[in-house]
N, CA and C atoms as an extended XYZ file, in Angstrom:
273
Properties=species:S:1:pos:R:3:atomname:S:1:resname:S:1:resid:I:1 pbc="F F F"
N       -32.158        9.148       25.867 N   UNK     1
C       -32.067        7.741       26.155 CA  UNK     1
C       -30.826        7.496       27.002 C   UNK     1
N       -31.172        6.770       28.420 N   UNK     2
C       -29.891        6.380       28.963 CA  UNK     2
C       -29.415        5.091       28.767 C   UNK     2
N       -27.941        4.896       28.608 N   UNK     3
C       -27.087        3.600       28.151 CA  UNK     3
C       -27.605        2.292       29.183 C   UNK     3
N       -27.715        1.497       28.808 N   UNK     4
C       -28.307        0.455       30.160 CA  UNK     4
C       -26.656        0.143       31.418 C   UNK     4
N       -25.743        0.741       30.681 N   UNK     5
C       -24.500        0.169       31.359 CA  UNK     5
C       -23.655        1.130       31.879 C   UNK     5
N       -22.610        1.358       32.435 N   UNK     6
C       -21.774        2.616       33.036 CA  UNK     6
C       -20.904        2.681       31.670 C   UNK     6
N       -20.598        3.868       31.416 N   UNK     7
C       -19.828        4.194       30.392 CA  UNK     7
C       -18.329        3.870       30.674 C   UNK     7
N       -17.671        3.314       29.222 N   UNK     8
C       -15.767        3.327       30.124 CA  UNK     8
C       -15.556        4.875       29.864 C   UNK     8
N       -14.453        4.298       31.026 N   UNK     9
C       -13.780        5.928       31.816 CA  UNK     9
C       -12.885        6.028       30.914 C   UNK     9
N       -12.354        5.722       29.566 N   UNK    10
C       -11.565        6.177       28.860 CA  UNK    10
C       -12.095        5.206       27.399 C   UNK    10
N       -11.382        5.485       26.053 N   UNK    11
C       -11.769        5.400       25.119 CA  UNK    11
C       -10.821        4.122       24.625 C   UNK    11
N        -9.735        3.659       25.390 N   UNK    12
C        -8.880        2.773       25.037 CA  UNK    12
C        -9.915        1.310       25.210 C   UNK    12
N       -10.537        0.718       25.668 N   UNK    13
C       -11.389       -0.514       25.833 CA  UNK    13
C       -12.155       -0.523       24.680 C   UNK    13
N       -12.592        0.412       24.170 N   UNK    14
C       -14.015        0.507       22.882 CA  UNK    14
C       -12.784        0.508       21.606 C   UNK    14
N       -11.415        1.005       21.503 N   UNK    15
C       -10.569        0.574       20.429 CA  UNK    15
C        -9.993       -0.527       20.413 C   UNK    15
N        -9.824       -1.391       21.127 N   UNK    16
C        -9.287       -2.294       21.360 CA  UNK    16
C       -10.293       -3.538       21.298 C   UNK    16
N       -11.508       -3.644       21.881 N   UNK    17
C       -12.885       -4.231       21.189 CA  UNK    17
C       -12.955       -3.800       19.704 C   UNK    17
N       -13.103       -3.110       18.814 N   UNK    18
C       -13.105       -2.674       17.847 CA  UNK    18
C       -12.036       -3.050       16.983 C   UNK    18
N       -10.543       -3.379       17.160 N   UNK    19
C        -9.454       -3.722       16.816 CA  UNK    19
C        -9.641       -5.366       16.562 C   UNK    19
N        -9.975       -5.842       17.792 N   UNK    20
C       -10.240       -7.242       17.585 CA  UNK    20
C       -11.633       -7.614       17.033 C   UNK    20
N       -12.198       -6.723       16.428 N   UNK    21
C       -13.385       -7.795       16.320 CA  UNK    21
C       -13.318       -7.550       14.350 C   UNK    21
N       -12.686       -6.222       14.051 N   UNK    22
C       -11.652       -6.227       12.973 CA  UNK    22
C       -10.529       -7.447       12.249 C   UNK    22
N       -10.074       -7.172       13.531 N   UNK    23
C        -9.161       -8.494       12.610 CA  UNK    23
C        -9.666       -9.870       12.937 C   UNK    23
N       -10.841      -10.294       13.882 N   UNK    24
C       -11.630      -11.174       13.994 CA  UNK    24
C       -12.227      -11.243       12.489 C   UNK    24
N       -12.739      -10.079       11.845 N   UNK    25
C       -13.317      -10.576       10.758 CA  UNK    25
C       -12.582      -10.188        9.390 C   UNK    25
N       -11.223      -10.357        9.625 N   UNK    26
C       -10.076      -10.184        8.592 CA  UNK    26
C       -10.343       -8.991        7.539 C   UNK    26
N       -10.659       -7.940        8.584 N   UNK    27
C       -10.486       -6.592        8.057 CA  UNK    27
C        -8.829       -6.567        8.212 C   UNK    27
N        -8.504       -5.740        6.622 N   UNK    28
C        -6.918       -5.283        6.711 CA  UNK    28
C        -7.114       -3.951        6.081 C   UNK    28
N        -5.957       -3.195        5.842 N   UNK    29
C        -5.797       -1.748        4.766 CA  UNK    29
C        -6.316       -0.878        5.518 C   UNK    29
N        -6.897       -0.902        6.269 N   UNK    30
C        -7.540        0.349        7.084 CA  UNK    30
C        -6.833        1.233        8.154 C   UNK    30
N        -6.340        3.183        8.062 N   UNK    31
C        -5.426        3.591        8.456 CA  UNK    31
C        -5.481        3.384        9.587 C   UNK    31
N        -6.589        2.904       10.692 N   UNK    32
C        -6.848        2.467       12.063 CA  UNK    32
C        -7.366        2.136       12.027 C   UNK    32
N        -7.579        0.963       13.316 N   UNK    33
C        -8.833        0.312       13.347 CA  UNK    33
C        -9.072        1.394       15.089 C   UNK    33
N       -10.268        1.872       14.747 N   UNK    34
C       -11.044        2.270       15.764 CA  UNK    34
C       -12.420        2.079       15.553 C   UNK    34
N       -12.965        2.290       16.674 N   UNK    35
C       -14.669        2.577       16.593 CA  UNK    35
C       -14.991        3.110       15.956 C   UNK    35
N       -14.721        4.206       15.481 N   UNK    36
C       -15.885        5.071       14.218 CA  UNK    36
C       -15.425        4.016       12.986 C   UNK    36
N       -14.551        3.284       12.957 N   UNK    37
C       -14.806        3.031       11.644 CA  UNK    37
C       -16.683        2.209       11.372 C   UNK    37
N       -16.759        1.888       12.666 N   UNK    38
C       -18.431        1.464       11.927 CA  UNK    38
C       -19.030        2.531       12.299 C   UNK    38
N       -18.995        3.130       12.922 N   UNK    39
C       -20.152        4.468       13.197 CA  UNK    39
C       -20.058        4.657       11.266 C   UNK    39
N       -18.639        5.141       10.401 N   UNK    40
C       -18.771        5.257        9.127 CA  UNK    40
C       -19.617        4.673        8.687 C   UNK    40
N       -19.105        3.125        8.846 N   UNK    41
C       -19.807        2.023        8.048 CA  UNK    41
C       -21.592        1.940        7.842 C   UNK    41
N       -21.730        2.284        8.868 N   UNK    42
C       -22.897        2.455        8.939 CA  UNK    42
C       -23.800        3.602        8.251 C   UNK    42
N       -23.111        4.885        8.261 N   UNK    43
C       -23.820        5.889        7.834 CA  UNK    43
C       -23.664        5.604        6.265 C   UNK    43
N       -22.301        5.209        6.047 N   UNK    44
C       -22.429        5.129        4.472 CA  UNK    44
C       -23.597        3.814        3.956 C   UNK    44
N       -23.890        3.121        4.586 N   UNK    45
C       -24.822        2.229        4.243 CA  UNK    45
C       -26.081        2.793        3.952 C   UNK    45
N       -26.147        3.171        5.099 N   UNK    46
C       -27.798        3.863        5.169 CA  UNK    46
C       -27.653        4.954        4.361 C   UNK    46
N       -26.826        5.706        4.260 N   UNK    47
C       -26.584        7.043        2.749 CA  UNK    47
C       -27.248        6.317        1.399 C   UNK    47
N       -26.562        4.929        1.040 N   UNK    48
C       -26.340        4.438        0.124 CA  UNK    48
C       -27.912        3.543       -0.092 C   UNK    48
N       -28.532        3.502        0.670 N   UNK    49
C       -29.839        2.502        1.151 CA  UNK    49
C       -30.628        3.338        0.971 C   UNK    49
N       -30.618        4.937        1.266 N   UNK    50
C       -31.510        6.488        0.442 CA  UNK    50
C       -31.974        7.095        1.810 C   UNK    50
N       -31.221        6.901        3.275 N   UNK    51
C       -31.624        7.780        4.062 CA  UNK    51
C       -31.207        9.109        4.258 C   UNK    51
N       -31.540        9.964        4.409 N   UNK    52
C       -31.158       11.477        4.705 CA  UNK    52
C       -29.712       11.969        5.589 C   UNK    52
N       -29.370       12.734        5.525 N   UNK    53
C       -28.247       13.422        5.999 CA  UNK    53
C       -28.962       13.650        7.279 C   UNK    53
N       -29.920       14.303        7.468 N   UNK    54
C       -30.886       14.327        8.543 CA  UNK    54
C       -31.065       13.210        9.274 C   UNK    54
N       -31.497       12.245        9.090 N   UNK    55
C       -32.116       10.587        9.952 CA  UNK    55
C       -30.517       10.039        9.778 C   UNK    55
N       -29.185       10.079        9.305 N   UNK    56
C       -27.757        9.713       10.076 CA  UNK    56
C       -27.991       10.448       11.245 C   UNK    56
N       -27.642       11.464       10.623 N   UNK    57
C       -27.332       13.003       12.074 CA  UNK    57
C       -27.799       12.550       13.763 C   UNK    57
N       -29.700       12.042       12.956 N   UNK    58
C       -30.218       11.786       14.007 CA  UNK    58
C       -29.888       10.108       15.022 C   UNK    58
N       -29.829        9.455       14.000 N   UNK    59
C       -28.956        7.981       14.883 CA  UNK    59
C       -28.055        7.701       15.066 C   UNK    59
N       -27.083        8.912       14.222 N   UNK    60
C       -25.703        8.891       15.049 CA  UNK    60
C       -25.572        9.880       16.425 C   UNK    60
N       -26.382       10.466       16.679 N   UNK    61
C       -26.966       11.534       17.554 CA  UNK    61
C       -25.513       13.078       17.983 C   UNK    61
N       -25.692       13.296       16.035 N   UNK    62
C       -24.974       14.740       15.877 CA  UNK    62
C       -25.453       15.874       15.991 C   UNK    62
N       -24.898       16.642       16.553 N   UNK    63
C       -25.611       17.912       17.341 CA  UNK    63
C       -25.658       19.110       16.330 C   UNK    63
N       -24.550       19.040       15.269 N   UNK    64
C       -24.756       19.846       14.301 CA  UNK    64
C       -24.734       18.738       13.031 C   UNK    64
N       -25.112       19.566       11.501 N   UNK    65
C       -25.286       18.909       10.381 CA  UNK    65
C       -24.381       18.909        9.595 C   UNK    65
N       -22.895       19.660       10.125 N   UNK    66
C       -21.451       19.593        9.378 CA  UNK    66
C       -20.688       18.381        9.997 C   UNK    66
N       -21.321       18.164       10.833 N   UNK    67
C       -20.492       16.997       11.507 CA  UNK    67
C       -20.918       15.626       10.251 C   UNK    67
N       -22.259       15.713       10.449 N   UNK    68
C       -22.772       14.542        9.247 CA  UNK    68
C       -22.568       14.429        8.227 C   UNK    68
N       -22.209       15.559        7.856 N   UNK    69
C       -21.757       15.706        6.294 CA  UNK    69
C       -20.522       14.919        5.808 C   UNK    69
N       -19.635       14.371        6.770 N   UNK    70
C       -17.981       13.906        6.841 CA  UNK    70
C       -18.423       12.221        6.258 C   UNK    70
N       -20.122       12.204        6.630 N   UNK    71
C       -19.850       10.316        6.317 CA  UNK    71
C       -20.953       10.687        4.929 C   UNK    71
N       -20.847       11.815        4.181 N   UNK    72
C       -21.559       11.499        2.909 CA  UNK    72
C       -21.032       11.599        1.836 C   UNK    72
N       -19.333       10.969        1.746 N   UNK    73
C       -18.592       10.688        0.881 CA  UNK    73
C       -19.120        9.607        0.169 C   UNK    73
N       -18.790        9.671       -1.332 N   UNK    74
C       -19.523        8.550       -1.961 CA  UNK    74
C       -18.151        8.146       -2.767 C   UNK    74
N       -18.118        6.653       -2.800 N   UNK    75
C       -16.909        6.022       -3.608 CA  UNK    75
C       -16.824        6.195       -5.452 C   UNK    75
N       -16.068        5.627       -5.512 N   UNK    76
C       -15.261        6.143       -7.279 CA  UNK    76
C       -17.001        5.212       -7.714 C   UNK    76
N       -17.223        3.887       -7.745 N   UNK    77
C       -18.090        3.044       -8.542 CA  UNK    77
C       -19.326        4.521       -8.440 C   UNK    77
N       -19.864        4.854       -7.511 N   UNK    78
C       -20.937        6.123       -7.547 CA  UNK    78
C       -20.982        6.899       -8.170 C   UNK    78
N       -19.651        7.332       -8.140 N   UNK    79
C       -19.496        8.498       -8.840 CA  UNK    79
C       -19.906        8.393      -10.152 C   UNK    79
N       -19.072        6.953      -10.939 N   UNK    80
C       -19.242        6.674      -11.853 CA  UNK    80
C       -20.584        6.331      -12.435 C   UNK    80
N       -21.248        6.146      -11.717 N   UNK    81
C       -22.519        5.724      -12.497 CA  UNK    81
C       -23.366        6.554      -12.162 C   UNK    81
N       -23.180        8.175      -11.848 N   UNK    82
C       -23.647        9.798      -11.452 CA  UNK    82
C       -23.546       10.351      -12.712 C   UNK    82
N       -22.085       10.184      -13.294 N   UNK    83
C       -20.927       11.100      -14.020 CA  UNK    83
C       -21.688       10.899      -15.571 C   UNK    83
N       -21.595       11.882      -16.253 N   UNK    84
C       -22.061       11.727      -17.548 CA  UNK    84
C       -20.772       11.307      -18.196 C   UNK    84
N       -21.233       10.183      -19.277 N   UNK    85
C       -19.876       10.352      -20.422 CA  UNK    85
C       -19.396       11.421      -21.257 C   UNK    85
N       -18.124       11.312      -21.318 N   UNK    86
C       -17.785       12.922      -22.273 CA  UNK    86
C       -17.760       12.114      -23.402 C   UNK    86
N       -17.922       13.170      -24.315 N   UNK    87
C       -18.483       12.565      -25.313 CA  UNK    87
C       -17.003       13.398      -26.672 C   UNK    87
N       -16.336       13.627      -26.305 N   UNK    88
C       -15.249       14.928      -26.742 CA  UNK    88
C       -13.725       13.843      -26.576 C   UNK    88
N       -12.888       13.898      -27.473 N   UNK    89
C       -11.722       13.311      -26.978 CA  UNK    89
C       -10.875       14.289      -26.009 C   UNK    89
N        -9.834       13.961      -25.867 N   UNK    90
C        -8.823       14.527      -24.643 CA  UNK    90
C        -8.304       15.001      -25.790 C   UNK    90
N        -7.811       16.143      -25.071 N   UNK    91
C        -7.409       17.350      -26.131 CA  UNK    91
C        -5.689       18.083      -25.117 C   UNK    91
């Protein structure tokens, strides 16, 4: 698929769109604001929504499947409701 538009000649315009449209929507705490942070946002959604490691890979258009693997971190609440209770005190 080709982009309908000329690509920028450097990566500083797409962080800086990305920066402002961040603190446009009073995103804070985040160690940067760049573009992947939604490329993330996104994969963790659709992770979390029950799509495949495979169908990210493929609409984020990753060429290998270790690359995809980086957005199938799952947060503490997940974990938690994965995690069996121990059933044993702390010893």
């Amino acid at each position: 698929m080709e982009t309908p538009r000329t690509p920028f000649r450097s990566s500083t315009p797409v962080i800086l769109i990305a920066r402002r449209a961040l603190e446009r929507a009073g995103v804070s705490g985040l160690r940067s604001h760049h573009a992947h942070v939604f490329r993330h946002s996104l994969a963790t959604t659709a992770i979390r929504s029950g799509a495949t490691l495979a169908e990210i890979g493929q609409l984020l258009r990753h060429r290998e499947p270790d690359t995809t693997r980086i957005y199938a971190k799952l947060d503490i609440e997940t974990l938690r409701s994965l995690s069996r209770p121990w059933g044993g005190a702390a010893q």
